[in-house]
Amino acid sequence: MHPLLDGLNPEQRLAVTTTDGPLLVIAGAGSGKTRVIVHRMAYLLDQGLARPEQILAVTFTNKAALEMKERVHQLVPPTRRRGELLVSTFHSFCVRVLRRHLDRFGGTYTRDFTIYDTDDQGRLVKACLKELGLDEKQFPPRMIQSAISAAKNRGDTPDTLPPSSDPKRDAIVRTFRLYEARLAAANALDFDDLLLLTVRLLRRFPDVADDYNDRFRYLLIDEYQDTNPPQFNLVRLLTQRQQNLCVVGDPDQSIYKFRAADIRNILDFERHYPQAKTITLARNYRSTKTILRAANAVIRHNRARREKSLTTQNATGEPIRCVVAPDAEAEADFVVGEIIRWQRQREHLPEADTRAAVLYRTNAQSRLFEEACRRRGLPYVLVGGFSFYQRAEIKDALAYLRLLLNPHDDAAFDRIVNVPARGIGKATLDILTARASQTGVSRWTATEHLLAEGSLGGRALTALSSFVSLMRGLQAMVEGATLADLLQAVVKRSGYLDMLAQEGTLEAESRKQNLEELITAAAEADERGESLRAFLDQAALVADTDLLVEQARVTLMTIHSAKGLEFPLVFIAGLEEDLFPHARAAVDPEELEEERRLFYVAVTRAKQQLYLTQAERRRVYGEEKPTDPSRFLDELPEDALAISAWAGVRAQTASAPDGRFEPASRPIGETPWRRDGSPEPRRARPGSSARPMADAPDRQGFKVGDRVEHATFGVGQIVRVADGKLDIAFPGKGIKRFVTEAAPLTKLARR
């Protein structure tokens, strides 16, 4: 056997050595797809099928591209890799093409163009709105920017967008047209342009397309399920003459629809390339049999996929622990406590074998886990975003509170005096700054002086007066209001929530959720009796601790950020309806399938042990509300789970080889059971706002501890009676919630 094929399984070897014609490699999670891509490139070079410059490999991050290139160099002797092996991202490749050929379009652009990043684009959109006399409050720049990007990715131009009488639509088209003109005048391209202009170039100038078709004899595209329409078109244009194209991906891990990724690109590959061969990599080298059985069971509920089942020669492993906590704070405490216990038991192992990850659906969920880690002295790394208290909307809200506490805090004043935009422009701020500097007073005091003098213009005078009135009104609340009420007044009265609502993007919704979580943090501080100063001090200290986590063995991240990673221990938190899956999934079948793929990705990050956690009650905008378990929990195989809960559920597992039920470890705070098998009544934990579980029977006569029978779920025990609903624990099936009056239940005699 060829040395490059040593250690590859039969499917991997076939993917490496199938070199002629189009090839689709369906690579399941943990199946070694990167190894296949690297060995395929090395094999092409070693066998003399291509020189380095005749191979183009495309992946989605510069880091991955660099690692692939280095691994190829380690496998192939120098004599076989003379020349440039091009491994890059789509955008990097497009920049290379445009630097050589962009002037073919004529005088509009030259090859020394500037690339505008997201911030540059945002500033340009704002400038266009101002030039057009459009109000940023009515037409938020982020919304306009998002709409322009979406239009470009659909292939639309300002001239192809249909006319509309809708003011927002008209504003988008007008801004889009001016935005494009300003980009051209600046000889600048945004990220979308890099892809779109490259596609346009290859279509308009066949000789350029021919050059690249002749140059690249072999193309390899990684993460093909995440390609968007322009990327798909680019691949098609590069394979017009020859079709030695290998695409690698997994439809079950397509989770970037919000970035315009189109799962149909991979599902319809054989239709686009009728001569294609398909190889499936289903042997998983990462996870236990139990974890893979769970992943396979869940993803089978999706229709938009290619059928496959992950298999492994790894051990059966531990059951998946399903834990129901009374509230979100208890959920975070339990997770951190379990990580500490798990890592202490493995102190003798290499650090890589003790790593843990906490995965969640939204960035806003990170706050409680960050705080729980700090309380327990557990170092952590936050991935996929800023630390909660470093996010712009959080810093904005806290700046309002800082200014209320100290009107002479110039940094806080500068941050929020025109956030949200209220018509206080640069000229006015320059006057304020100059007056403060000349008289040696704070910005706030200088503002009061200028207003008293009436020396400002009408618009500036009105805007500053409105800001001062806002702050004085909030100041009057400081003494008597709770922190949560004060913070809620800040985000409402300032117009911050209205700004996000008008923006109407997914990012705006995420920022709104972060503010809701901050209000929840304030409500918890109220329960602890903290003052406004103590609350702000704690928030300031959080940012400092983020600098001390370089050696942490715990990672907190959104599931989107976890793509491609693996950890011995994984917690998937917040498995509740309207959180995960997201509320949008309730009305959109495609969104639900995307959410299920996201859950599949999360499950398959775990190597040895997986926990699924849910809070019975979760605070939304400071108000605690009951939750319903995620539907994904019902899609898991019963015998792969160990069910645990705080509300008196006996922790059991049916995963023993002989089918026996064995008690699982009792989570922190779980209610003990009496000798007769009935649960002790739950009492609220000290410092918790969770309500005690009701012991009194409801109007139908059901009460906690009653045994009942259900036609589908069998015999279970009532663990909670509240709000006209029953929570019933069914061994091996988890906790199910029923509306009392409509519940098809038969009460059984106590044993």
XYZ file of C-alpha atoms in Angstrom:
751
model
C 0.000 0.000 0.000
C 1.179 3.519 -0.762
C 2.612 5.204 2.375
C 0.198 8.131 2.006
C -2.716 5.724 2.379
C -1.461 4.070 5.545
C -3.836 4.608 8.444
C -6.793 5.557 6.253
C -9.968 3.507 6.380
C -11.357 2.089 3.092
C -13.747 4.993 2.475
C -11.046 7.557 3.184
C -8.611 5.770 0.841
C -11.240 5.738 -1.891
C -11.863 9.480 -1.455
C -8.121 10.170 -1.691
C -7.482 8.008 -4.774
C -10.628 8.834 -6.794
C -8.970 11.638 -8.724
C -10.817 11.876 -12.037
C -14.152 13.668 -12.425
C -16.487 15.254 -9.891
C -16.533 13.694 -6.427
C -18.894 14.340 -3.531
C -17.552 13.309 -0.130
C -20.277 13.251 2.517
C -18.132 13.562 5.625
C -19.936 12.929 8.891
C -18.918 14.622 12.116
C -15.568 13.379 13.415
C -14.944 11.246 10.306
C -11.554 12.742 9.419
C -12.538 14.997 6.508
C -9.569 17.336 6.908
C -7.246 14.361 6.792
C -8.880 13.241 3.545
C -8.444 16.682 1.960
C -4.796 16.925 3.027
C -3.928 13.390 1.911
C -5.758 13.904 -1.381
C -3.645 16.961 -2.183
C -0.488 15.110 -1.142
C -1.491 12.108 -3.275
C -2.050 14.282 -6.359
C 1.402 15.795 -5.936
C 3.168 12.553 -5.084
C 1.669 10.682 -8.048
C 2.613 13.478 -10.438
C -1.022 14.100 -11.367
C -0.624 17.819 -10.750
C 1.972 20.405 -9.883
C 1.323 22.544 -6.773
C 0.151 25.536 -8.819
C -2.439 23.330 -10.555
C -4.328 22.637 -7.337
C -6.822 24.999 -5.714
C -8.164 24.099 -2.280
C -10.760 26.341 -0.648
C -11.820 26.331 2.982
C -13.638 28.819 5.187
C -10.976 30.213 7.530
C -7.448 31.429 6.961
C -6.294 29.382 9.944
C -7.655 26.167 8.447
C -6.061 27.008 5.104
C -2.647 27.537 6.692
C -2.873 24.307 8.684
C -3.832 22.289 5.601
C -0.941 23.703 3.600
C 1.550 22.935 6.364
C 0.282 19.356 6.683
C 0.660 18.786 2.936
C 4.228 20.036 3.124
C 4.937 17.527 5.888
C 3.621 14.652 3.763
C 5.215 15.481 0.398
C 8.972 15.678 -0.239
C 10.301 19.060 -1.457
C 11.002 17.700 -4.923
C 7.275 17.116 -5.429
C 6.062 20.492 -4.180
C 8.058 23.005 -6.156
C 5.622 25.770 -6.967
C 2.797 27.485 -5.096
C 0.106 25.302 -3.560
C -2.932 27.556 -3.327
C -4.996 26.837 -0.209
C -7.180 29.803 0.690
C -10.600 31.079 1.597
C -13.075 32.094 -1.089
C -12.527 35.773 -0.330
C -8.735 35.495 -0.414
C -8.866 33.718 -3.762
C -11.172 36.388 -5.181
C -8.826 39.161 -4.072
C -5.990 37.453 -5.973
C -8.114 37.267 -9.123
C -9.352 40.853 -8.894
C -5.881 42.259 -8.226
C -4.895 40.841 -11.610
C -7.988 41.509 -13.692
C -10.302 44.100 -12.139
C -9.241 46.801 -14.601
C -10.866 44.736 -17.365
C -14.147 46.366 -16.345
C -12.837 49.767 -17.458
C -12.356 52.979 -15.534
C -14.726 52.295 -12.628
C -12.228 50.259 -10.613
C -8.491 49.711 -10.677
C -6.406 46.808 -9.387
C -5.224 48.770 -6.355
C -8.744 48.868 -4.888
C -9.386 49.182 -1.160
C -11.330 46.536 0.752
C -14.016 47.858 3.094
C -14.649 45.748 6.170
C -17.946 45.634 8.071
C -17.199 48.780 10.088
C -16.177 50.684 6.964
C -19.418 49.629 5.306
C -21.413 50.801 8.317
C -19.803 54.223 8.290
C -20.407 54.574 4.567
C -24.075 53.648 4.956
C -24.438 56.284 7.661
C -22.809 58.881 5.426
C -25.179 57.974 2.595
C -28.215 58.277 4.842
C -27.048 61.687 5.967
C -26.425 62.820 2.392
C -29.900 61.671 1.375
C -31.495 63.403 4.359
C -32.865 60.116 5.732
C -33.474 59.828 9.466
C -31.345 57.099 11.112
C -34.073 56.495 13.664
C -36.581 55.704 10.941
C -34.063 53.873 8.752
C -31.423 52.289 11.023
C -28.020 51.983 9.306
C -27.580 48.355 10.375
C -30.891 47.419 8.797
C -29.956 49.211 5.570
C -26.506 47.600 5.545
C -27.974 44.138 6.064
C -30.540 44.695 3.306
C -27.850 45.827 0.851
C -25.739 42.749 1.585
C -28.741 40.447 1.168
C -29.615 42.086 -2.152
C -26.066 41.676 -3.431
C -25.985 38.000 -2.494
C -29.229 37.483 -4.404
C -27.574 39.072 -7.421
C -29.652 42.251 -7.253
C -28.457 45.743 -8.061
C -30.219 49.038 -7.279
C -31.618 48.945 -10.814
C -32.978 45.379 -10.612
C -34.815 45.837 -7.323
C -38.530 46.245 -8.049
C -40.071 49.654 -7.298
C -42.103 49.955 -4.131
C -44.296 52.503 -2.413
C -43.021 51.299 0.972
C -40.868 54.087 2.506
C -38.400 51.607 4.005
C -37.984 49.788 0.700
C -37.522 53.083 -1.114
C -34.895 54.156 1.420
C -32.988 50.897 0.921
C -32.920 51.303 -2.863
C -31.867 54.961 -2.714
C -29.156 54.261 -0.149
C -27.996 51.185 -2.083
C -27.588 53.258 -5.255
C -25.623 56.004 -3.506
C -23.603 53.416 -1.540
C -22.479 51.747 -4.759
C -21.598 55.111 -6.312
C -19.524 56.085 -3.276
C -17.724 52.729 -3.291
C -16.850 53.191 -6.947
C -15.692 56.764 -6.368
C -13.417 55.512 -3.591
C -12.186 52.569 -5.684
C -13.354 50.333 -2.842
C -14.988 46.906 -2.656
C -16.884 45.422 0.250
C -16.746 41.720 1.166
C -19.771 40.888 -0.961
C -18.187 42.617 -3.977
C -15.131 40.384 -3.796
C -17.244 37.345 -4.643
C -19.752 39.029 -6.931
C -17.242 40.883 -9.081
C -15.109 37.775 -9.499
C -18.159 35.872 -10.751
C -19.067 38.774 -13.020
C -15.487 38.951 -14.327
C -15.371 35.248 -15.259
C -18.760 35.471 -16.954
C -18.065 38.631 -18.915
C -14.539 37.752 -20.019
C -14.333 34.127 -21.216
C -10.593 34.362 -21.822
C -10.038 35.042 -18.097
C -12.278 32.121 -17.180
C -10.396 29.906 -19.613
C -7.069 30.860 -18.045
C -8.211 29.724 -14.602
C -9.885 26.596 -15.973
C -6.598 25.667 -17.646
C -4.490 26.488 -14.623
C -6.410 24.555 -11.964
C -6.605 20.895 -12.906
C -7.926 19.916 -9.479
C -10.291 21.787 -7.160
C -11.096 20.829 -3.576
C -13.848 22.665 -1.687
C -14.170 22.156 2.063
C -17.412 22.702 4.042
C -19.382 22.683 0.809
C -22.692 22.648 2.689
C -21.945 26.213 3.821
C -21.470 27.737 0.354
C -23.741 30.587 -0.704
C -24.996 31.337 -4.243
C -22.015 33.481 -5.355
C -19.566 30.827 -4.108
C -21.528 28.124 -5.910
C -21.447 30.164 -9.121
C -17.705 30.698 -8.758
C -17.076 26.944 -8.460
C -19.207 26.300 -11.534
C -17.261 28.863 -13.558
C -13.921 27.347 -12.525
C -15.004 23.856 -13.657
C -16.323 24.607 -17.137
C -13.537 22.807 -19.016
C -12.554 20.075 -16.619
C -14.459 18.713 -13.673
C -11.840 17.234 -11.398
C -13.779 18.760 -8.525
C -13.910 17.267 -5.044
C -16.367 18.821 -2.601
C -16.400 17.732 1.023
C -19.183 18.473 3.466
C -22.116 17.258 5.492
C -25.709 18.401 4.909
C -26.447 17.512 8.539
C -24.019 20.240 9.631
C -25.356 23.060 7.469
C -26.024 25.753 10.093
C -25.324 29.064 8.367
C -28.555 29.845 6.566
C -28.526 33.272 8.209
C -25.311 33.954 6.247
C -27.045 32.977 2.975
C -25.597 29.432 2.930
C -27.725 27.220 0.670
C -27.944 23.555 1.685
C -29.230 22.725 -1.810
C -25.719 23.234 -3.183
C -24.603 19.965 -1.606
C -27.930 18.116 -1.760
C -28.186 18.726 -5.532
C -24.504 18.137 -6.343
C -25.192 15.070 -8.524
C -27.764 17.055 -10.492
C -25.256 19.837 -11.111
C -22.531 17.298 -11.972
C -24.268 14.217 -13.438
C -21.011 12.224 -13.688
C -20.287 12.652 -9.989
C -19.294 9.818 -7.701
C -20.341 9.898 -4.051
C -18.424 8.533 -1.072
C -19.743 8.651 2.473
C -17.439 8.882 5.472
C -19.551 7.617 8.365
C -16.900 6.123 10.642
C -16.572 8.504 13.581
C -13.275 8.667 15.473
C -14.416 11.162 18.094
C -17.432 10.103 20.143
C -18.772 7.152 22.084
C -21.411 4.818 20.688
C -24.014 6.304 23.033
C -23.425 9.858 21.829
C -23.569 8.800 18.189
C -26.798 6.872 18.673
C -28.347 10.022 20.076
C -27.049 12.166 17.202
C -28.294 9.698 14.577
C -31.729 9.457 16.206
C -32.263 13.217 16.247
C -31.067 14.081 12.758
C -33.271 11.402 11.156
C -36.217 13.708 11.809
C -34.926 16.071 9.091
C -35.999 15.667 5.477
C -33.396 17.867 3.765
C -30.435 15.500 4.152
C -28.480 12.570 2.749
C -29.162 9.379 4.667
C -26.229 8.156 6.747
C -25.643 6.844 10.254
C -22.447 7.552 12.105
C -20.699 4.467 13.484
C -17.655 4.047 15.682
C -15.356 1.453 17.158
C -15.073 3.533 20.316
C -16.496 2.357 23.628
C -20.204 2.496 24.446
C -19.458 5.194 26.991
C -21.503 6.843 29.698
C -25.207 7.636 29.268
C -26.155 11.160 28.285
C -27.122 13.053 31.444
C -30.356 15.041 31.135
C -30.691 17.512 33.991
C -33.661 19.757 34.772
C -32.754 22.669 37.045
C -35.295 24.888 38.826
C -33.988 28.054 37.185
C -31.239 29.312 34.888
C -28.934 30.298 37.740
C -29.162 26.803 39.217
C -28.492 25.382 35.763
C -25.248 27.367 35.531
C -24.230 26.442 39.097
C -24.777 22.762 38.379
C -22.816 22.855 35.124
C -19.814 24.535 36.714
C -19.951 22.221 39.720
C -19.980 19.161 37.469
C -17.035 20.491 35.443
C -15.004 20.986 38.627
C -15.889 17.500 39.879
C -15.147 15.910 36.502
C -11.792 17.629 36.125
C -10.697 16.820 39.673
C -11.330 13.139 38.989
C -9.024 13.417 35.984
C -6.198 15.488 37.406
C -3.763 12.680 36.586
C -4.588 12.873 32.848
C -3.052 15.183 30.233
C -4.730 18.584 30.071
C -6.211 17.872 26.631
C -8.208 14.988 28.139
C -9.833 17.207 30.784
C -11.167 20.015 28.593
C -14.841 20.926 28.828
C -17.182 23.095 26.783
C -20.487 24.744 27.610
C -22.538 25.288 24.460
C -25.633 27.492 24.198
C -27.937 28.806 21.493
C -27.604 32.569 22.084
C -24.786 34.824 23.260
C -27.016 36.198 26.017
C -26.846 32.848 27.844
C -23.127 33.209 28.516
C -23.585 35.664 31.380
C -24.763 33.189 34.024
C -22.051 30.688 33.129
C -19.364 33.391 33.269
C -20.577 34.462 36.701
C -20.789 30.862 37.964
C -17.217 30.230 36.820
C -15.990 33.318 38.639
C -17.833 32.410 41.833
C -16.184 28.996 41.861
C -12.773 30.283 40.771
C -12.884 28.261 37.537
C -10.833 29.837 34.707
C -12.620 29.915 31.362
C -12.289 31.121 27.785
C -15.191 32.806 26.012
C -15.318 32.095 22.275
C -17.503 33.521 19.552
C -18.039 36.982 20.918
C -16.997 39.485 23.500
C -17.333 38.773 27.171
C -20.938 39.586 28.105
C -20.055 42.863 29.802
C -17.834 43.928 26.890
C -20.593 43.851 24.286
C -21.483 47.263 22.894
C -25.135 47.265 23.961
C -24.199 46.176 27.499
C -21.525 48.854 27.788
C -24.038 51.421 26.489
C -26.663 50.493 29.090
C -24.100 50.467 31.880
C -22.788 53.862 30.741
C -26.262 55.305 31.376
C -26.150 53.894 34.912
C -22.630 55.226 35.457
C -23.689 58.694 34.387
C -26.679 58.560 36.713
C -24.376 57.666 39.575
C -21.683 60.155 38.585
C -22.713 62.942 36.171
C -19.054 63.938 35.820
C -18.044 60.581 34.250
C -16.896 61.978 30.890
C -16.253 58.552 29.346
C -19.826 57.471 30.059
C -21.142 60.808 28.784
C -19.228 60.525 25.492
C -20.451 56.976 24.980
C -24.174 57.596 25.258
C -24.845 61.292 24.650
C -25.871 60.434 21.085
C -26.714 56.719 21.508
C -29.299 56.089 20.219
C -28.877 58.866 17.667
C -30.748 61.937 18.866
C -29.355 64.636 16.601
C -26.322 65.678 18.666
C -23.721 65.968 15.948
C -19.964 66.334 15.868
C -20.079 70.133 15.751
C -22.149 70.256 18.945
C -19.881 67.754 20.676
C -16.840 69.785 19.640
C -18.383 72.873 21.261
C -19.111 70.884 24.422
C -15.587 69.499 24.564
C -14.043 72.912 24.040
C -16.189 74.543 26.743
C -15.416 71.755 29.235
C -11.707 72.063 28.509
C -11.670 75.867 28.742
C -13.565 76.041 32.024
C -12.184 72.864 33.595
C -15.585 71.254 34.113
C -17.140 67.959 33.061
C -19.059 67.473 29.820
C -22.303 67.323 31.803
C -21.616 70.626 33.567
C -20.576 72.244 30.294
C -23.865 71.053 28.796
C -25.839 72.647 31.621
C -23.947 75.932 31.142
C -24.575 76.014 27.381
C -28.255 75.258 27.835
C -28.578 77.987 30.453
C -26.941 80.474 28.108
C -29.061 79.457 25.137
C -26.043 79.974 22.895
C -26.540 76.843 20.767
C -28.524 76.570 17.544
C -32.129 75.464 17.633
C -31.652 71.814 16.649
C -28.643 71.292 18.902
C -30.402 73.079 21.760
C -33.465 70.838 21.412
C -31.406 67.643 21.195
C -29.255 68.454 24.237
C -32.284 69.592 26.241
C -34.002 66.297 25.462
C -30.946 64.331 26.620
C -30.683 66.292 29.868
C -34.403 65.836 30.549
C -34.044 62.099 29.955
C -31.160 61.812 32.408
C -32.845 63.958 35.076
C -35.987 61.861 34.827
C -33.941 58.683 35.275
C -31.978 60.326 38.086
C -35.216 60.782 40.013
C -35.672 56.982 39.996
C -32.259 56.098 41.443
C -33.208 56.297 45.103
C -36.541 54.491 45.078
C -36.473 52.049 42.164
C -34.968 48.579 42.037
C -31.922 48.071 39.835
C -33.998 46.008 37.404
C -36.689 48.700 37.133
C -34.086 51.410 36.690
C -32.294 49.508 33.959
C -35.549 48.691 32.223
C -36.438 52.387 32.260
C -33.027 53.217 30.766
C -33.359 50.946 27.749
C -36.966 51.983 27.115
C -36.890 55.740 27.740
C -33.569 56.206 25.954
C -35.050 54.726 22.787
C -32.534 51.873 22.734
C -35.178 49.157 22.379
C -36.993 51.136 19.697
C -33.708 51.475 17.810
C -33.179 47.700 17.832
C -36.788 47.029 16.884
C -36.554 49.353 13.891
C -33.306 47.720 12.834
C -35.140 44.430 12.431
C -32.096 42.184 11.880
C -31.044 38.937 13.569
C -28.118 40.822 15.092
C -30.518 43.389 16.558
C -32.589 40.572 18.073
C -29.431 39.124 19.629
C -28.512 42.531 21.085
C -32.021 42.876 22.512
C -31.664 39.455 24.158
C -28.389 40.587 25.703
C -30.118 43.621 27.225
C -32.859 41.364 28.563
C -30.183 39.235 30.192
C -28.597 42.340 31.757
C -31.963 43.225 33.298
C -32.131 39.695 34.654
C -28.670 40.199 36.195
C -29.930 43.412 37.804
C -32.962 41.576 39.240
C -30.648 38.988 40.781
C -28.497 41.788 42.214
C -31.667 43.232 43.753
C -32.313 39.901 45.456
C -28.792 39.987 46.874
C -29.405 43.496 48.163
C -26.695 45.080 46.005
C -26.506 48.831 45.503
C -26.136 50.472 42.102
C -22.457 51.113 42.854
C -21.842 47.460 43.802
C -23.583 46.322 40.643
C -21.437 48.588 38.465
C -18.256 47.581 40.297
C -19.020 43.919 39.669
C -19.583 44.607 35.985
C -16.265 46.472 35.778
C -14.385 43.622 37.450
C -15.799 41.090 35.003
C -13.940 42.673 32.107
C -10.641 42.497 33.996
C -10.945 38.792 34.752
C -11.187 37.985 31.056
C -7.482 38.737 30.730
C -6.554 35.891 33.064
C -7.887 32.865 31.212
C -5.127 31.923 28.768
C -4.546 28.563 30.459
C -8.224 27.770 31.032
C -9.549 24.282 30.402
C -13.173 25.434 30.140
C -14.662 27.001 27.013
C -17.952 28.877 26.808
C -19.350 29.395 23.316
C -22.370 29.459 21.084
C -23.002 26.288 19.135
C -22.276 28.106 15.884
C -18.800 28.893 17.214
C -18.208 25.242 18.168
C -18.384 23.974 14.580
C -15.327 21.825 13.852
C -14.239 21.545 17.498
C -14.343 18.643 19.957
C -14.166 18.274 23.735
C -14.067 15.311 26.137
C -16.913 16.852 28.171
C -19.750 18.897 26.661
C -22.792 20.608 28.175
C -25.616 21.767 25.917
C -27.560 24.315 27.957
C -31.001 25.870 27.671
C -32.810 23.018 25.941
C -36.188 24.723 26.080
C -38.824 25.542 23.500
C -38.468 29.057 22.019
C -34.823 29.112 23.093
C -33.504 25.934 21.468
C -35.166 25.462 19.064
C -35.574 29.187 18.555
C -39.083 30.642 18.519
C -38.877 31.205 14.748
C -38.775 27.439 14.240
C -42.356 27.093 15.456
C -43.727 28.612 12.244
C -41.032 27.764 9.690
C -40.226 24.096 8.889
C -36.906 25.054 7.269
C -35.891 26.977 10.381
C -36.775 23.947 12.514
C -34.554 21.695 10.401
C -31.728 24.211 10.713
C -32.188 24.257 14.494
C -32.122 20.454 14.549
C -28.884 20.467 12.537
C -27.496 22.895 15.083
C -28.410 20.497 17.886
C -26.782 17.660 15.931
C -23.587 19.701 15.627
C -23.650 20.367 19.371
C -24.139 16.699 20.290
C -21.310 15.558 18.022
C -18.799 17.911 19.666
C -18.699 15.542 22.682
C -16.089 12.809 22.845
C -16.716 11.058 26.171
C -19.502 12.646 28.206
C -22.498 14.756 27.228
C -24.918 16.680 29.474
C -28.203 18.207 28.297
C -29.587 20.832 30.664
C -32.865 22.704 30.962
C -34.216 25.270 33.418
C -37.804 24.851 34.631
C -38.122 28.606 34.828
C -36.091 31.253 33.057
C -36.110 34.996 33.389
C -36.987 36.958 30.286
C -36.622 40.700 30.612
C -36.336 40.314 34.360
C -39.593 38.345 34.668
C -39.361 34.680 35.594
C -41.485 32.435 33.376
C -42.012 28.658 33.169
C -40.422 26.839 30.249
C -41.297 23.801 28.181
C -38.659 21.158 27.406
C -37.107 21.277 23.957
C -38.748 18.953 21.456
C -35.259 17.648 20.637
C -35.192 15.852 23.992
C -38.147 13.734 22.898
C -36.237 12.683 19.774
C -33.404 11.053 21.734
C -33.308 7.273 22.325
C -34.575 6.542 25.816
C -31.960 3.933 26.642
C -29.127 6.386 25.965
C -30.241 8.812 28.670
C -29.919 9.278 32.393
C -32.700 11.581 33.631
C -32.104 13.834 36.639
C -33.936 16.840 38.079
C -34.152 19.070 41.104
C -37.914 18.593 41.500
C -37.771 15.171 43.155
C -37.108 12.981 40.124
C -35.246 9.766 40.900
C -32.171 9.850 38.637
C -32.191 6.703 36.567
C -30.581 5.246 33.504
C -31.689 2.415 31.291
C -28.383 2.144 29.490
C -26.986 -0.796 31.429
C -26.260 -3.766 29.143
C -28.729 -6.001 31.008
C -31.507 -3.405 30.901
C -31.467 -2.798 34.662
C -32.180 0.678 35.994
C -29.301 2.095 37.958
C -29.327 5.311 40.010
C -27.333 8.138 38.509
C -25.410 10.718 40.508
C -27.757 13.212 42.190
C -27.173 16.779 40.960
C -26.473 19.632 43.316
C -29.737 20.771 44.894
C -31.822 17.746 43.895
C -34.714 17.030 46.230
C -34.235 13.737 48.187
C -36.834 10.972 48.274
C -38.660 9.599 51.323
C -38.322 5.969 52.333
C -41.680 5.129 50.748
C -40.406 6.332 47.370
C -42.303 9.622 47.301
C -40.413 12.887 46.915
C -39.783 15.297 49.735
C -41.476 18.643 49.038
C -39.077 20.969 47.332
C -38.032 24.148 49.101
C -36.511 27.163 47.462
C -32.750 27.350 47.672
C -31.341 30.226 49.721
C -31.048 33.278 47.515
C -33.141 31.713 44.761
C -36.299 33.267 43.428
C -37.665 29.880 42.385
C -41.073 29.254 43.914
C -41.480 26.194 46.144
C -43.160 23.281 44.431
C -46.852 23.125 45.245
C -47.867 20.308 47.611
C -51.580 21.086 47.695
C -53.769 19.213 45.241
C -55.171 21.110 42.285
C -58.866 21.249 41.364
C -58.658 17.850 39.680
C -57.225 16.278 42.818
C -53.690 15.726 41.492
C -50.828 16.482 43.853
C -47.070 16.068 43.978
C -46.088 12.462 44.570
C -49.159 10.932 42.918
C -48.527 8.019 40.591
C -50.372 8.274 37.274
C -50.624 6.301 34.060
C -50.533 7.688 30.511
C -51.453 5.671 27.417
C -48.201 6.586 25.612
C -45.636 7.225 28.333
C -46.740 4.597 30.834
C -46.549 5.000 34.611
C -44.993 8.166 36.023
C -44.980 10.351 39.103
C -46.119 13.957 39.481
C -43.198 16.175 40.479
C -44.786 19.610 40.128
C -48.303 21.096 40.273
C -48.578 24.776 39.371
C -50.300 27.226 37.047
C -52.886 24.643 35.974
C -50.177 22.313 34.690
C -48.652 19.019 35.804
C -45.004 18.016 35.391
C -44.743 14.221 35.403
C -41.528 12.187 35.459
C -41.714 9.006 33.369
C -38.736 6.629 33.890
C -36.578 6.615 30.780
C -38.745 9.213 29.044
C -38.028 12.386 30.990
C -40.369 15.016 32.357
C -43.551 15.715 30.395
C -45.843 18.694 30.970
C -49.652 18.465 30.753
C -52.516 20.921 31.108
C -54.338 19.520 34.141
C -57.902 19.732 32.862
C -57.067 18.089 29.532
C -54.505 15.547 30.731
C -55.386 11.946 29.665
C -54.181 10.490 32.961
C -55.325 7.787 35.326
C -54.388 8.203 38.979
C -52.925 5.057 40.518
C -53.023 3.988 44.136
C -49.918 4.774 46.159
C -47.641 1.836 46.704
